[in-house]
C-alpha positions as YAML, in Angstrom:
chain: A
units: angstrom
residues:
- id: 1
  name: PRO
  ca: [-34.13, -122.82, -32.89]
- id: 2
  name: ARG
  ca: [-30.35, -122.02, -31.67]
- id: 3
  name: LEU
  ca: [-27.85, -122.47, -34.31]
- id: 4
  name: HIS
  ca: [-23.94, -122.74, -33.13]
- id: 5
  name: PRO
  ca: [-21.71, -122.47, -35.85]
- id: 6
  name: ARG
  ca: [-18.88, -121.45, -33.82]
- id: 7
  name: ARG
  ca: [-16.35, -123.88, -33.42]
- id: 8
  name: HIS
  ca: [-14.78, -125.07, -29.56]
- id: 9
  name: PRO
  ca: [-11.13, -124.22, -28.56]
- id: 10
  name: ASP
  ca: [-9.67, -127.46, -28.13]
- id: 11
  name: THR
  ca: [-10.69, -128.75, -31.75]
- id: 12
  name: HIS
  ca: [-8.06, -130.70, -33.35]
- id: 13
  name: PRO
  ca: [-5.87, -128.23, -35.60]
- id: 14
  name: HIS
  ca: [-5.47, -130.94, -38.53]
- id: 15
  name: ALA
  ca: [-9.04, -131.84, -38.08]
- id: 16
  name: PRO
  ca: [-10.32, -133.23, -41.25]
- id: 17
  name: HIS
  ca: [-11.99, -131.93, -44.36]
- id: 18
  name: VAL
  ca: [-15.95, -132.94, -44.23]
- id: 19
  name: ARG
  ca: [-17.11, -132.42, -48.06]
- id: 20
  name: GLN
  ca: [-20.28, -133.85, -47.02]
- id: 21
  name: PRO
  ca: [-21.71, -131.04, -44.30]
- id: 22
  name: ILE
  ca: [-23.43, -132.95, -41.12]
- id: 23
  name: VAL
  ca: [-25.85, -131.54, -39.38]
- id: 24
  name: LEU
  ca: [-26.30, -132.94, -35.61]
- id: 25
  name: LEU
  ca: [-29.83, -132.70, -34.04]
- id: 26
  name: GLN
  ca: [-29.06, -132.59, -29.93]
- id: 27
  name: HIS
  ca: [-31.93, -132.62, -28.01]
- id: 28
  name: PRO
  ca: [-32.31, -130.53, -24.68]
- id: 29
  name: HIS
  ca: [-31.48, -132.97, -22.55]
- id: 30
  name: GLU
  ca: [-28.51, -134.45, -23.90]
- id: 31
  name: VAL
  ca: [-26.86, -130.98, -22.90]
- id: 32
  name: LYS
  ca: [-26.65, -132.01, -19.50]
- id: 33
  name: ARG
  ca: [-25.45, -135.60, -20.13]
- id: 34
  name: LYS
  ca: [-21.80, -136.53, -19.29]
- id: 35
  name: MET
  ca: [-21.21, -138.38, -22.59]
- id: 36
  name: GLN
  ca: [-21.83, -134.75, -24.89]
- id: 37
  name: THR
  ca: [-21.22, -137.21, -28.65]
- id: 38
  name: SER
  ca: [-22.19, -133.94, -30.69]
- id: 39
  name: ASN
  ca: [-19.58, -132.14, -28.93]
- id: 40
  name: LEU
  ca: [-17.03, -135.23, -29.51]
- id: 41
  name: LEU
  ca: [-17.83, -135.27, -33.17]
- id: 42
  name: GLN
  ca: [-17.41, -131.13, -33.62]
- id: 43
  name: LEU
  ca: [-13.99, -131.70, -32.44]
- id: 44
  name: CYS
  ca: [-13.10, -133.96, -34.67]
- id: 45
  name: VAL
  ca: [-13.86, -132.13, -38.05]
- id: 46
  name: GLU
  ca: [-12.97, -129.27, -39.36]
- id: 47
  name: PRO
  ca: [-15.49, -126.04, -38.46]
- id: 48
  name: ARG
  ca: [-17.54, -125.91, -41.35]
- id: 49
  name: GLY
  ca: [-17.74, -129.40, -41.65]
- id: 50
  name: CYS
  ca: [-20.69, -129.87, -38.57]
- id: 51
  name: GLN
  ca: [-23.65, -128.09, -37.78]
- id: 52
  name: LEU
  ca: [-25.33, -128.07, -34.43]
- id: 53
  name: PHE
  ca: [-28.57, -127.45, -33.51]
- id: 54
  name: ARG
  ca: [-30.47, -127.82, -30.51]
- id: 55
  name: GLY
  ca: [-34.57, -128.94, -30.51]
- id: 56
  name: ARG
  ca: [-37.07, -130.84, -29.47]
- id: 57
  name: SER
  ca: [-37.86, -131.84, -33.55]
- id: 58
  name: ILE
  ca: [-36.51, -131.97, -36.14]
- id: 59
  name: SER
  ca: [-38.11, -128.24, -37.83]
- id: 60
  name: ALA
  ca: [-35.20, -127.17, -35.89]
- id: 61
  name: VAL
  ca: [-33.12, -128.03, -38.62]
- id: 62
  name: THR
  ca: [-35.26, -127.57, -41.47]
- id: 63
  name: SER
  ca: [-37.07, -124.26, -40.68]
- id: 64
  name: SER
  ca: [-33.47, -122.68, -40.43]
- id: 65
  name: SER
  ca: [-31.96, -120.63, -42.87]
- id: 66
  name: TRP
  ca: [-29.08, -122.73, -43.14]
- id: 67
  name: TRP
  ca: [-31.28, -125.95, -43.87]
- id: 68
  name: ALA
  ca: [-32.90, -123.30, -46.80]
- id: 69
  name: ASP
  ca: [-28.80, -122.06, -48.00]
- id: 70
  name: VAL
  ca: [-27.62, -125.95, -47.91]
- id: 71
  name: VAL
  ca: [-30.31, -128.31, -48.83]
- id: 72
  name: GLU
  ca: [-32.70, -126.38, -50.53]
- id: 73
  name: THR
  ca: [-30.95, -124.27, -52.61]
- id: 74
  name: GLY
  ca: [-27.38, -126.18, -52.52]
- id: 75
  name: GLY
  ca: [-28.67, -128.96, -54.06]
- id: 76
  name: ARG
  ca: [-27.86, -131.62, -51.75]
- id: 77
  name: THR
  ca: [-30.01, -134.66, -50.64]
- id: 78
  name: PRO
  ca: [-29.96, -134.60, -46.76]
- id: 79
  name: LEU
  ca: [-29.22, -138.52, -45.55]
- id: 80
  name: LEU
  ca: [-30.83, -139.31, -42.01]
- id: 81
  name: LEU
  ca: [-29.14, -141.28, -40.10]
- id: 82
  name: TYR
  ca: [-31.25, -143.84, -38.42]
- id: 83
  name: PRO
  ca: [-32.07, -147.23, -38.94]
- id: 84
  name: ARG
  ca: [-35.57, -147.37, -40.19]
- id: 85
  name: GLU
  ca: [-37.10, -149.96, -41.86]
- id: 86
  name: ASP
  ca: [-36.12, -149.25, -45.39]
- id: 87
  name: ALA
  ca: [-32.74, -147.74, -44.90]
- id: 88
  name: MET
  ca: [-29.92, -148.41, -46.64]
- id: 89
  name: GLY
  ca: [-26.30, -149.37, -45.76]
- id: 90
  name: LEU
  ca: [-23.29, -147.40, -46.82]
- id: 91
  name: ASP
  ca: [-21.79, -150.42, -49.50]
- id: 92
  name: GLU
  ca: [-25.72, -149.61, -50.95]
- id: 93
  name: LEU
  ca: [-24.93, -146.29, -50.88]
- id: 94
  name: ARG
  ca: [-21.87, -146.33, -52.26]
- id: 95
  name: ALA
  ca: [-23.56, -148.08, -55.16]
- id: 96
  name: SER
  ca: [-25.77, -145.50, -55.87]
- id: 97
  name: VAL
  ca: [-23.43, -141.80, -55.21]
- id: 98
  name: GLU
  ca: [-23.54, -140.43, -58.63]
- id: 99
  name: ALA
  ca: [-20.42, -138.53, -59.98]
- id: 100
  name: GLY
  ca: [-21.21, -135.17, -58.56]
- id: 101
  name: ALA
  ca: [-23.92, -135.95, -56.02]
- id: 102
  name: ARG
  ca: [-23.35, -133.40, -52.88]
- id: 103
  name: TYR
  ca: [-25.40, -135.01, -49.61]
- id: 104
  name: CYS
  ca: [-26.30, -133.63, -45.86]
- id: 105
  name: LEU
  ca: [-25.91, -135.95, -43.55]
- id: 106
  name: VAL
  ca: [-28.29, -135.32, -40.83]
- id: 107
  name: ALA
  ca: [-28.05, -137.23, -37.86]
- id: 108
  name: VAL
  ca: [-30.42, -137.45, -34.35]
- id: 109
  name: ASP
  ca: [-28.86, -137.07, -30.87]
- id: 110
  name: GLY
  ca: [-30.81, -138.29, -27.66]
- id: 111
  name: THR
  ca: [-31.50, -141.40, -26.43]
- id: 112
  name: TRP
  ca: [-33.64, -143.79, -28.47]
- id: 113
  name: ARG
  ca: [-37.05, -142.80, -27.18]
- id: 114
  name: GLU
  ca: [-35.29, -138.93, -27.87]
- id: 115
  name: ALA
  ca: [-34.35, -139.50, -31.17]
- id: 116
  name: SER
  ca: [-37.62, -141.03, -32.42]
- id: 117
  name: GLU
  ca: [-40.33, -138.15, -30.54]
- id: 118
  name: MET
  ca: [-38.31, -135.73, -32.32]
- id: 119
  name: LEU
  ca: [-38.37, -137.67, -35.81]
- id: 120
  name: ARG
  ca: [-41.88, -137.89, -35.14]
- id: 121
  name: ARG
  ca: [-42.28, -134.24, -34.14]
- id: 122
  name: GLY
  ca: [-41.22, -133.00, -37.22]
- id: 123
  name: ASP
  ca: [-42.97, -132.84, -41.34]
- id: 124
  name: GLY
  ca: [-43.52, -136.54, -41.75]
- id: 125
  name: ARG
  ca: [-43.43, -135.68, -45.37]
- id: 126
  name: LEU
  ca: [-40.26, -134.45, -45.48]
- id: 127
  name: ILE
  ca: [-38.91, -136.77, -43.31]
- id: 128
  name: SER
  ca: [-40.39, -139.80, -44.71]
- id: 129
  name: GLN
  ca: [-38.22, -138.13, -48.23]
- id: 130
  name: MET
  ca: [-35.58, -138.58, -46.69]
- id: 131
  name: ARG
  ca: [-33.19, -141.26, -47.65]
- id: 132
  name: SER
  ca: [-32.16, -143.02, -44.73]
- id: 133
  name: LEU
  ca: [-28.36, -144.34, -43.58]
- id: 134
  name: ASP
  ca: [-28.35, -147.07, -41.51]
- id: 135
  name: ILE
  ca: [-24.24, -147.87, -40.78]
- id: 136
  name: SER
  ca: [-24.71, -150.83, -39.13]
- id: 137
  name: LYS
  ca: [-25.68, -152.98, -42.39]
- id: 138
  name: GLY
  ca: [-23.51, -153.61, -44.82]
- id: 139
  name: GLU
  ca: [-19.72, -154.73, -45.26]
- id: 140
  name: GLY
  ca: [-17.62, -154.58, -42.26]
- id: 141
  name: ALA
  ca: [-20.69, -153.15, -39.68]
- id: 142
  name: GLN
  ca: [-20.17, -155.58, -37.29]
- id: 143
  name: ARG
  ca: [-16.89, -154.49, -36.29]
- id: 144
  name: GLN
  ca: [-17.58, -152.91, -32.59]
- id: 145
  name: GLY
  ca: [-16.63, -149.06, -32.09]
- id: 146
  name: LEU
  ca: [-14.45, -148.15, -29.44]
- id: 147
  name: PHE
  ca: [-16.69, -147.76, -26.72]
- id: 148
  name: ALA
  ca: [-20.82, -148.41, -27.25]
- id: 149
  name: ALA
  ca: [-22.21, -144.53, -26.01]
- id: 150
  name: ARG
  ca: [-25.41, -146.44, -25.69]
- id: 151
  name: LYS
  ca: [-27.78, -149.48, -25.30]
- id: 152
  name: PRO
  ca: [-29.57, -149.91, -28.61]
- id: 153
  name: PRO
  ca: [-32.81, -150.29, -28.06]
- id: 154
  name: ARG
  ca: [-32.82, -153.57, -30.63]
- id: 155
  name: ASP
  ca: [-31.30, -155.09, -33.56]
- id: 156
  name: GLY
  ca: [-30.07, -152.84, -36.98]
- id: 157
  name: CYS
  ca: [-29.41, -150.13, -34.24]
- id: 158
  name: VAL
  ca: [-25.73, -148.57, -33.53]
- id: 159
  name: SER
  ca: [-25.26, -146.32, -30.51]
- id: 160
  name: GLN
  ca: [-21.17, -146.70, -30.33]
- id: 161
  name: CYS
  ca: [-19.04, -144.33, -31.75]
...
């Protein structure tokens, strides 16, 4: 697994501070695509708020020293941004958050097929234990993004920026 902790030189000088870290697992094929959604996100948040890993399995993230420090030792609860059947919406997340709760958002960057394959190839027990977040559920979920990044394969999937 390759960790890319340095910021892009074009990062906005007033990029917001992110209290809950974001982890991006990028499929290797995504690097060759024009959209580069991972790079867009990295340009929009402060340097330590977003970590990028490249790999074909969620193990590229969960076997890293960063994961050990931030999640296992740091006491953060991972939230998988993926539309599983049991996924909660943002409203449900807000209602369930306890004061002082610490999270880590895990996002998968690739086509829908690549994303599902990356999750299937990982530690099934660990993935099933992660709470899943579906941003298409709840109040305001019907809003359209600025542009469609990818066509969703089915209802409940969001492919927007």
